[in-house]
Amino acid sequence: MMEVWKIIWDMVEDILLFGVWGFLFYWLLGLLQEPGPGRKAGWRGLMICILPILLWRGLLNHSLPVREFFYGSDVLQKSSSTIHTNGISLLILFVCGSLLYRSKKGQVLYLTLAFGAFSETIRFGLYGLASRLFHGILDRACQRVNEGTMETDAFYRTVYWVQFLWNTIYLTSFLICLALAVRQYRKSHRMAKRLPQGRELAYLMVPSLISLSFGFLMRSILLWTLDGQLYSVFEDNEGLHLLTLVICVLCAGMMLGSVQIWSRIVGEEREKSELLIYQGRVESLEQYVEDLEQMQEGLKGMKHDLRNYMADIQALLSLGEDPQVQMELGRYLKGMERTLEESDIFRRTGNPVTDVLLNRHLQQARALGISAEWNFFFPGGLAIDPFDMSVILNNGLNNALESCQRLPEGQRWIRMSGKGQGNMFLLEIRNAAEGAGRVIPGQGMKNMMRCARKYQGHMEWENGEGEFRLTVMLQGRTG
């Protein structure tokens, strides 16, 4: 009867252990989730992470052919044999994560290695302490049997309950510590507001690989069999319990510390980028006010001269219908028209900030003999800040004007277009340029890239033969 209950309890223990283990991995993968309708359903993703690992561990622990294949015909679980089975467990987790996030396999691998490394370091850190404590209890029970103060049946019952308590306390402590580690790891990444990419991934994988290597080293030497007896490396090395704990704590601290340092660096870079964007917005605002003041002064001047214009026209009309007089009147009226055009905003974009900005650049282009054409309308329905747009337009058009000035007159031109589709807005600026080759982005282009990233967009450029093309994609919010 005792054996039946032991089998049932072992199965329940496996379900609880690896069910929670799979849940913690799914919780860690939550860092990859994006808001919106595209995120995976919670229960579906959870089952994808839990069921395969439960099936694998159930076969390994309760199917005799599977156990014999990995542990040998005597089914004594040597710790070195668990390297392969633990590696398979991590591989299953990686495959499950890849099914959930197929476009983010690199980041899934990174989180899988981190999760496996935390599992290994916490497991062996606690194992040394727990084995030291409960081996002391068993040694005391053996001593009492030898002294004749404990019966054999009572000794076996004691061994059974000590083993039960050992497994319960050890596995509970393991899951609690793993949950705390995963929680802290998630917190550090949440502070960065993004996951590492590219080289960052490679650097941050190193602590996880070191911790996993230590775990595999411990598995290769922890337990072995001799003449049918199972021995532990801790039995003949009293100080190894403490040393193992210290190394495990250092490995876990190294992983958490490296992510926290990376998170702080990313946060400082983000604050610096935001500061530069705000500086660009202030400069755009100052330029906007200056342009308005200039336009207002021009309108005041026109109002002041309007009476003189009307008096001159009346004087010319009073001279009669002489052809020479009519010709002079026509020239006078064309001069007035040019004056009105120079003070008017040629393009209405749907936003006063971009109205004034584009008018100023158009006047500058004409003064430099540059043929300028653009078809731009401000995407008012996408919740894009006008001053963020002005940072992009100012820097893009300033670069285009500077590039055209290097060319002789007659070869200078600028073409700009901006169009939206759905919640996307695409801006393209093309201008004449001398030669072709690589363009190293300056501070202005970096400010444009920061604004693009603020709206989950990107910027790219191409310097072809005689033409420079700049493309900026922004993602706004509709509704």
Coordinates of C-alpha atoms in Angstrom, one line a residue:
M1 CA 0.0 0.0 0.0
M2 CA 2.9 2.3 0.9
E3 CA 4.4 1.7 -2.6
V4 CA 1.2 2.7 -4.3
W5 CA 0.9 5.9 -2.4
K6 CA 4.5 6.6 -3.1
I7 CA 4.0 6.2 -6.9
I8 CA 0.9 8.4 -6.8
W9 CA 2.7 11.1 -4.8
D10 CA 5.7 11.0 -7.1
M11 CA 3.4 11.6 -10.1
V12 CA 1.7 14.5 -8.3
E13 CA 5.0 15.9 -7.3
D14 CA 6.2 15.8 -10.9
I15 CA 3.0 17.5 -12.2
L16 CA 3.4 20.3 -9.6
L17 CA 7.1 20.7 -10.1
F18 CA 7.3 20.8 -13.8
G19 CA 3.9 22.5 -14.2
V20 CA 5.1 25.4 -12.1
W21 CA 8.5 25.2 -13.9
G22 CA 6.8 25.6 -17.3
F23 CA 4.6 28.4 -15.9
L24 CA 7.6 30.3 -14.8
F25 CA 9.2 30.0 -18.2
Y26 CA 6.0 31.2 -19.8
W27 CA 6.0 34.1 -17.4
L28 CA 9.6 35.0 -18.4
L29 CA 8.6 34.8 -22.1
G30 CA 6.0 37.4 -21.3
L31 CA 8.8 39.9 -21.9
L32 CA 8.3 39.2 -25.7
Q33 CA 4.6 39.9 -25.7
E34 CA 3.5 43.1 -27.5
P35 CA 0.2 44.9 -26.7
G36 CA -2.6 44.7 -29.1
P37 CA -4.6 42.0 -30.9
G38 CA -1.5 40.1 -32.1
R39 CA -0.5 38.8 -28.6
K40 CA -0.9 35.2 -27.9
A41 CA -3.9 34.0 -25.8
G42 CA -2.8 33.4 -22.2
W43 CA -4.1 29.8 -21.7
R44 CA -3.0 28.7 -25.2
G45 CA 0.5 29.9 -24.7
L46 CA 0.7 28.5 -21.2
M47 CA -0.4 25.1 -22.3
I48 CA 2.2 25.2 -25.2
C49 CA 4.9 25.7 -22.5
I50 CA 3.7 23.3 -19.9
L51 CA 2.2 20.2 -21.6
P52 CA 5.4 19.2 -23.7
I53 CA 7.6 19.4 -20.6
L54 CA 5.1 17.5 -18.5
L55 CA 5.0 14.7 -21.1
W56 CA 8.7 14.6 -21.4
R57 CA 9.4 14.5 -17.7
G58 CA 6.6 12.0 -17.2
L59 CA 8.1 9.6 -19.7
L60 CA 11.5 10.0 -18.2
N61 CA 10.5 9.5 -14.6
H62 CA 7.8 6.8 -15.0
S63 CA 8.5 4.9 -18.2
L64 CA 11.0 2.1 -17.6
P65 CA 12.3 1.9 -21.2
V66 CA 12.9 5.6 -21.4
R67 CA 14.7 5.6 -18.0
E68 CA 16.9 2.6 -19.0
F69 CA 17.8 4.3 -22.3
F70 CA 19.1 7.4 -20.5
Y71 CA 20.3 6.0 -17.1
G72 CA 21.3 2.5 -18.0
S73 CA 19.9 -1.0 -17.3
D74 CA 20.3 -0.7 -13.5
V75 CA 18.2 2.5 -13.6
L76 CA 20.5 4.2 -11.0
Q77 CA 20.3 7.9 -11.8
K78 CA 23.9 9.0 -12.2
S79 CA 24.2 12.7 -12.1
S80 CA 26.3 12.8 -15.3
S81 CA 23.4 11.1 -17.1
T82 CA 21.1 14.0 -16.3
I83 CA 23.2 16.4 -18.4
H84 CA 21.5 15.0 -21.5
T85 CA 18.1 14.9 -20.0
N86 CA 18.4 18.4 -18.7
G87 CA 19.6 19.6 -22.1
I88 CA 16.6 18.0 -23.7
S89 CA 14.3 19.8 -21.3
L90 CA 15.9 23.2 -22.2
L91 CA 15.6 22.3 -25.9
I92 CA 11.9 21.6 -25.4
L93 CA 11.4 24.9 -23.7
F94 CA 13.2 26.7 -26.6
V95 CA 11.0 24.9 -29.2
C96 CA 7.9 25.9 -27.3
G97 CA 9.0 29.5 -27.0
S98 CA 9.9 29.6 -30.7
L99 CA 6.4 28.3 -31.6
L100 CA 4.9 31.2 -29.6
Y101 CA 7.3 33.9 -31.0
R102 CA 8.6 32.7 -34.4
S103 CA 10.1 36.0 -35.4
K104 CA 12.1 36.3 -32.2
K105 CA 14.1 33.1 -32.0
G106 CA 17.3 34.9 -30.9
Q107 CA 15.5 36.5 -27.9
V108 CA 13.7 33.2 -27.1
L109 CA 17.1 31.5 -27.0
Y110 CA 18.5 34.2 -24.7
L111 CA 15.6 33.8 -22.3
T112 CA 15.8 30.0 -22.4
L113 CA 19.5 30.0 -21.5
A114 CA 18.8 32.5 -18.7
F115 CA 16.0 30.4 -17.3
G116 CA 18.0 27.2 -17.5
A117 CA 21.0 28.9 -15.8
F118 CA 18.8 30.2 -13.0
S119 CA 17.4 26.7 -12.6
E120 CA 20.8 25.1 -12.4
T121 CA 22.4 27.6 -10.0
I122 CA 19.4 27.6 -7.6
R123 CA 19.1 23.8 -7.7
F124 CA 22.7 23.2 -6.7
G125 CA 22.9 26.0 -4.3
L126 CA 20.0 24.6 -2.3
Y127 CA 21.1 21.0 -2.8
G128 CA 24.3 21.5 -0.9
L129 CA 22.5 23.0 2.1
A130 CA 19.5 20.6 2.1
S131 CA 21.7 17.5 1.7
R132 CA 23.9 18.7 4.6
L133 CA 20.9 19.2 6.9
F134 CA 19.1 16.0 6.2
H135 CA 22.2 13.8 6.0
G136 CA 22.8 14.9 9.5
I137 CA 19.4 13.8 10.6
L138 CA 19.9 10.3 8.9
D139 CA 23.3 10.0 10.5
R140 CA 21.8 10.6 13.9
A141 CA 19.1 7.9 13.2
C142 CA 21.7 5.4 12.1
Q143 CA 23.7 6.1 15.3
R144 CA 20.6 5.4 17.4
V145 CA 20.0 2.1 15.5
N146 CA 23.6 1.1 16.3
E147 CA 23.1 2.0 19.9
G148 CA 19.9 -0.1 20.1
T149 CA 17.7 2.9 21.0
M150 CA 15.7 2.8 17.7
E151 CA 14.1 -0.3 16.1
T152 CA 14.7 -1.1 12.4
D153 CA 11.0 -0.5 11.4
A154 CA 11.1 2.9 13.1
F155 CA 14.4 3.7 11.3
Y156 CA 12.8 2.9 7.9
R157 CA 9.8 5.0 8.7
T158 CA 12.2 7.8 9.7
V159 CA 14.1 7.5 6.4
Y160 CA 10.8 7.6 4.5
W161 CA 9.5 10.8 6.2
V162 CA 12.9 12.5 6.1
Q163 CA 13.1 11.8 2.3
F164 CA 9.5 13.1 1.9
L165 CA 10.3 16.3 3.9
W166 CA 13.6 16.7 2.1
N167 CA 12.0 16.5 -1.3
T168 CA 9.1 18.8 -0.3
I169 CA 11.2 21.5 1.3
Y170 CA 13.9 21.3 -1.4
L171 CA 11.5 21.6 -4.3
T172 CA 9.3 24.2 -2.7
S173 CA 12.4 26.3 -1.9
F174 CA 13.7 25.8 -5.4
L175 CA 10.5 27.0 -7.0
I176 CA 10.2 30.0 -4.7
C177 CA 13.8 31.1 -5.4
L178 CA 13.4 30.5 -9.1
A179 CA 10.2 32.6 -9.1
L180 CA 12.0 35.4 -7.3
A181 CA 14.9 35.3 -9.8
V182 CA 12.6 35.4 -12.8
R183 CA 10.6 38.3 -11.3
Q184 CA 13.8 40.3 -10.8
Y185 CA 15.0 39.4 -14.3
R186 CA 11.7 40.6 -15.7
K187 CA 11.8 43.8 -13.7
S188 CA 15.3 44.7 -15.0
H189 CA 14.2 44.2 -18.6
R190 CA 11.0 46.2 -18.0
M191 CA 13.1 49.1 -16.8
A192 CA 14.9 49.0 -20.1
K193 CA 11.6 49.0 -21.9
R194 CA 13.0 46.6 -24.5
L195 CA 14.9 43.4 -24.9
P196 CA 18.6 43.2 -25.9
Q197 CA 19.3 42.9 -29.6
G198 CA 22.3 42.0 -31.8
R199 CA 25.6 42.2 -29.9
E200 CA 23.7 43.0 -26.7
L201 CA 22.2 39.5 -26.8
A202 CA 25.6 37.9 -27.3
Y203 CA 27.1 39.8 -24.4
L204 CA 24.3 39.0 -22.0
M205 CA 24.2 35.3 -22.9
V206 CA 27.8 34.9 -21.6
P207 CA 26.8 34.9 -17.8
S208 CA 24.0 32.4 -18.6
L209 CA 26.4 30.1 -20.4
I210 CA 28.9 30.3 -17.6
S211 CA 26.2 29.4 -15.0
L212 CA 24.9 26.6 -17.2
S213 CA 28.5 25.3 -17.6
F214 CA 28.9 25.2 -13.8
G215 CA 25.6 23.4 -13.5
F216 CA 26.7 20.8 -16.0
L217 CA 30.0 20.4 -14.2
M218 CA 28.2 19.7 -11.0
R219 CA 26.0 17.2 -12.7
S220 CA 29.1 15.4 -14.0
I221 CA 30.6 14.9 -10.6
L222 CA 27.8 15.2 -8.1
L223 CA 26.6 11.5 -7.9
W224 CA 28.2 8.3 -9.1
T225 CA 27.7 4.6 -8.4
L226 CA 30.2 2.1 -7.1
D227 CA 29.4 -1.6 -6.6
G228 CA 25.7 -0.8 -6.8
Q229 CA 25.9 2.0 -4.2
L230 CA 25.2 5.7 -4.8
Y231 CA 27.7 8.2 -3.6
S232 CA 27.7 12.0 -3.5
V233 CA 30.6 14.4 -3.9
F234 CA 29.5 16.2 -0.8
E235 CA 30.1 13.1 1.5
D236 CA 33.9 13.4 1.6
N237 CA 34.2 17.1 1.1
E238 CA 32.7 19.0 4.1
G239 CA 33.5 22.5 2.9
L240 CA 32.1 21.9 -0.6
H241 CA 28.5 22.7 0.5
L242 CA 29.5 26.2 1.3
L243 CA 31.7 26.7 -1.7
T244 CA 29.0 25.4 -4.0
L245 CA 26.5 27.8 -2.5
V246 CA 28.9 30.7 -2.9
I247 CA 29.5 29.9 -6.5
C248 CA 25.8 29.6 -7.3
V249 CA 25.0 32.9 -5.6
L250 CA 27.8 34.6 -7.6
C251 CA 26.6 33.1 -10.9
A252 CA 23.0 34.2 -10.2
G253 CA 24.2 37.6 -9.1
M254 CA 26.4 37.9 -12.2
M255 CA 23.3 37.3 -14.4
L256 CA 21.1 39.7 -12.6
G257 CA 23.8 42.3 -12.2
S258 CA 24.8 42.3 -15.9
V259 CA 21.1 42.8 -16.9
Q260 CA 20.7 45.6 -14.4
I261 CA 23.8 47.4 -15.7
W262 CA 22.6 47.0 -19.3
S263 CA 19.2 48.3 -18.3
R264 CA 20.7 51.4 -16.7
I265 CA 22.8 52.1 -19.8
V266 CA 19.8 51.7 -22.1
G267 CA 17.8 54.0 -19.8
E268 CA 20.5 56.7 -19.8
E269 CA 20.7 56.5 -23.6
R270 CA 17.0 56.8 -23.8
E271 CA 17.0 59.8 -21.5
K272 CA 19.7 61.4 -23.6
S273 CA 17.8 60.8 -26.8
E274 CA 14.7 62.3 -25.3
L275 CA 16.6 65.3 -24.2
L276 CA 18.0 65.8 -27.6
I277 CA 14.6 65.5 -29.1
Y278 CA 13.2 68.1 -26.7
Q279 CA 16.1 70.4 -27.5
G280 CA 15.2 70.0 -31.2
R281 CA 11.6 70.8 -30.4
V282 CA 12.5 73.9 -28.5
E283 CA 14.7 75.0 -31.5
S284 CA 11.8 74.3 -33.8
L285 CA 9.4 76.3 -31.6
E286 CA 11.9 79.2 -31.5
Q287 CA 12.2 79.1 -35.3
Y288 CA 8.4 78.9 -35.6
V289 CA 7.9 82.0 -33.5
E290 CA 10.7 83.8 -35.4
D291 CA 9.0 83.0 -38.7
L292 CA 5.7 84.2 -37.5
E293 CA 7.2 87.4 -36.4
Q294 CA 8.8 87.9 -39.8
M295 CA 5.5 87.2 -41.5
Q296 CA 3.7 89.6 -39.2
E297 CA 6.3 92.3 -39.9
G298 CA 5.8 91.8 -43.6
L299 CA 2.1 92.0 -43.3
K300 CA 2.4 95.3 -41.3
G301 CA 4.6 96.7 -44.0
M302 CA 2.2 95.7 -46.7
K303 CA -0.7 97.3 -44.8
H304 CA 1.4 100.5 -44.3
D305 CA 2.2 100.7 -48.1
L306 CA -1.3 99.6 -49.2
R307 CA -2.6 103.3 -49.1
N308 CA 0.3 104.4 -51.3
Y309 CA -0.4 101.5 -53.7
M310 CA -4.0 102.5 -54.1
A311 CA -3.2 106.2 -54.6
D312 CA -0.6 105.3 -57.3
I313 CA -3.2 103.1 -59.1
Q314 CA -5.8 105.8 -59.0
A315 CA -3.3 108.3 -60.4
L316 CA -2.5 106.0 -63.2
L317 CA -6.2 105.3 -64.0
S318 CA -6.9 109.1 -64.1
L319 CA -4.5 109.5 -67.0
G320 CA -6.9 107.7 -69.3
E321 CA -6.6 104.7 -71.5
D322 CA -3.2 105.6 -73.1
P323 CA -1.5 102.3 -74.1
Q324 CA 1.7 103.4 -72.4
V325 CA -0.2 104.1 -69.2
Q326 CA -1.9 100.8 -69.3
M327 CA 1.5 99.0 -69.7
E328 CA 2.9 100.8 -66.7
L329 CA -0.3 99.9 -64.7
G330 CA 0.1 96.2 -65.6
R331 CA 3.8 96.2 -64.5
Y332 CA 2.8 97.9 -61.3
L333 CA 0.1 95.3 -60.5
K334 CA 2.5 92.5 -61.2
G335 CA 5.0 94.0 -58.8
M336 CA 2.2 94.1 -56.2
E337 CA 1.4 90.4 -56.9
R338 CA 5.1 89.4 -56.4
T339 CA 5.1 91.3 -53.1
L340 CA 2.0 89.4 -51.9
E341 CA 3.4 86.1 -53.0
E342 CA 6.6 86.6 -51.0
S343 CA 4.6 87.3 -47.8
D344 CA 2.1 84.4 -48.3
I345 CA 2.3 80.8 -47.2
F346 CA 2.4 78.9 -50.5
R347 CA 1.5 75.5 -49.1
R348 CA -1.3 74.8 -46.7
T349 CA -0.4 71.5 -44.9
G350 CA -3.2 71.3 -42.3
N351 CA -1.0 72.4 -39.4
P352 CA 0.3 76.0 -38.7
V353 CA 3.7 74.7 -37.5
T354 CA 4.5 72.9 -40.7
D355 CA 2.9 75.7 -42.8
V356 CA 5.4 78.2 -41.5
L357 CA 8.3 75.8 -41.6
L358 CA 7.8 74.7 -45.2
N359 CA 7.1 78.3 -46.3
R360 CA 10.5 79.4 -44.9
H361 CA 12.4 76.6 -46.6
L362 CA 10.6 77.3 -49.9
Q363 CA 11.7 80.9 -49.7
Q364 CA 15.2 79.9 -48.9
A365 CA 15.2 77.5 -51.9
R366 CA 14.0 80.2 -54.2
A367 CA 16.6 82.7 -53.0
L368 CA 19.3 80.1 -53.7
G369 CA 18.0 79.3 -57.2
I370 CA 16.8 75.8 -56.2
S371 CA 13.8 74.2 -57.9
A372 CA 11.6 73.1 -55.0
E373 CA 8.5 71.0 -55.2
W374 CA 6.7 69.1 -52.6
N375 CA 3.4 67.4 -51.9
F376 CA 2.9 67.3 -48.1
F377 CA -0.1 67.2 -45.9
F378 CA 0.2 66.9 -42.1
P379 CA -1.2 63.6 -40.8
G380 CA -3.5 65.1 -38.2
G381 CA -5.3 61.9 -37.5
L382 CA -2.3 59.9 -36.4
A383 CA -1.5 61.7 -33.1
I384 CA 2.0 62.7 -34.3
D385 CA 3.3 65.8 -32.5
P386 CA 3.8 68.7 -34.9
F387 CA 7.0 69.7 -33.3
D388 CA 8.4 66.1 -33.7
M389 CA 7.5 66.4 -37.3
S390 CA 9.2 69.8 -37.5
V391 CA 12.4 68.2 -36.2
I392 CA 12.3 65.7 -39.1
L393 CA 11.4 68.3 -41.7
N394 CA 13.8 71.0 -40.5
N395 CA 16.8 68.7 -40.5
G396 CA 15.9 66.9 -43.7
L397 CA 15.3 70.1 -45.7
N398 CA 18.3 71.8 -44.2
N399 CA 20.5 68.9 -45.3
A400 CA 18.9 69.1 -48.8
L401 CA 19.5 72.9 -49.1
E402 CA 23.2 72.5 -48.0
S403 CA 23.7 69.7 -50.5
C404 CA 22.2 71.7 -53.4
Q405 CA 24.4 74.7 -52.6
R406 CA 27.5 72.7 -53.5
L407 CA 26.2 72.4 -57.1
P408 CA 26.1 75.1 -59.8
E409 CA 22.8 76.8 -60.5
G410 CA 20.5 75.0 -62.9
Q411 CA 21.4 71.7 -61.3
R412 CA 19.8 72.4 -57.9
W413 CA 16.5 70.7 -57.1
I414 CA 14.5 69.3 -54.1
R415 CA 11.4 67.1 -54.2
M416 CA 9.5 66.1 -51.1
S417 CA 6.4 64.0 -50.6
G418 CA 4.5 62.8 -47.5
K419 CA 1.6 60.4 -47.7
G420 CA -0.3 58.3 -45.1
Q421 CA -1.9 54.9 -45.3
G422 CA -3.8 53.5 -42.3
N423 CA -1.7 54.3 -39.2
M424 CA 1.5 54.7 -41.2
F425 CA 3.0 57.9 -42.6
L426 CA 5.8 57.8 -45.2
L427 CA 8.0 60.9 -45.8
E428 CA 10.4 61.1 -48.7
I429 CA 12.9 63.9 -49.4
R430 CA 15.0 63.7 -52.6
N431 CA 17.5 66.3 -53.7
A432 CA 20.4 66.9 -56.1
A433 CA 23.8 65.8 -54.8
E434 CA 27.3 65.6 -56.1
G435 CA 28.7 62.1 -56.5
A436 CA 27.7 59.0 -54.7
G437 CA 29.0 57.1 -51.7
R438 CA 28.6 56.5 -48.0
V439 CA 27.0 59.2 -45.9
I440 CA 27.9 59.4 -42.2
P441 CA 24.9 60.7 -40.2
G442 CA 25.5 63.9 -38.3
Q443 CA 23.6 65.2 -35.3
G444 CA 20.7 66.3 -37.4
M445 CA 20.1 62.9 -38.9
K446 CA 20.5 61.3 -35.4
N447 CA 17.8 63.6 -34.1
M448 CA 15.6 62.5 -37.0
M449 CA 16.2 58.8 -36.2
R450 CA 15.3 59.3 -32.5
C451 CA 12.0 60.9 -33.5
A452 CA 11.3 58.0 -35.9
R453 CA 12.0 55.5 -33.1
K454 CA 9.7 57.4 -30.8
Y455 CA 6.8 56.5 -33.2
Q456 CA 8.0 52.9 -33.7
G457 CA 9.3 53.8 -37.2
H458 CA 12.6 53.9 -38.9
M459 CA 14.7 56.0 -41.3
E460 CA 16.9 55.0 -44.2
W461 CA 18.9 56.9 -46.8
E462 CA 20.5 56.2 -50.1
N463 CA 23.2 58.4 -51.8
G464 CA 23.1 57.5 -55.5
E465 CA 24.8 59.1 -58.5
G466 CA 23.6 62.7 -58.5
E467 CA 20.7 62.1 -56.1
F468 CA 20.2 61.7 -52.3
R469 CA 17.1 60.0 -51.1
L470 CA 15.9 60.1 -47.5
T471 CA 12.9 58.0 -46.3
V472 CA 11.2 58.3 -42.9
M473 CA 8.4 56.0 -41.8
L474 CA 6.3 56.8 -38.8
Q475 CA 3.7 54.8 -37.0
G476 CA 0.9 56.9 -35.5
R477 CA -2.2 56.1 -33.6
T478 CA -5.7 56.2 -35.2
G479 CA -9.0 56.7 -33.5

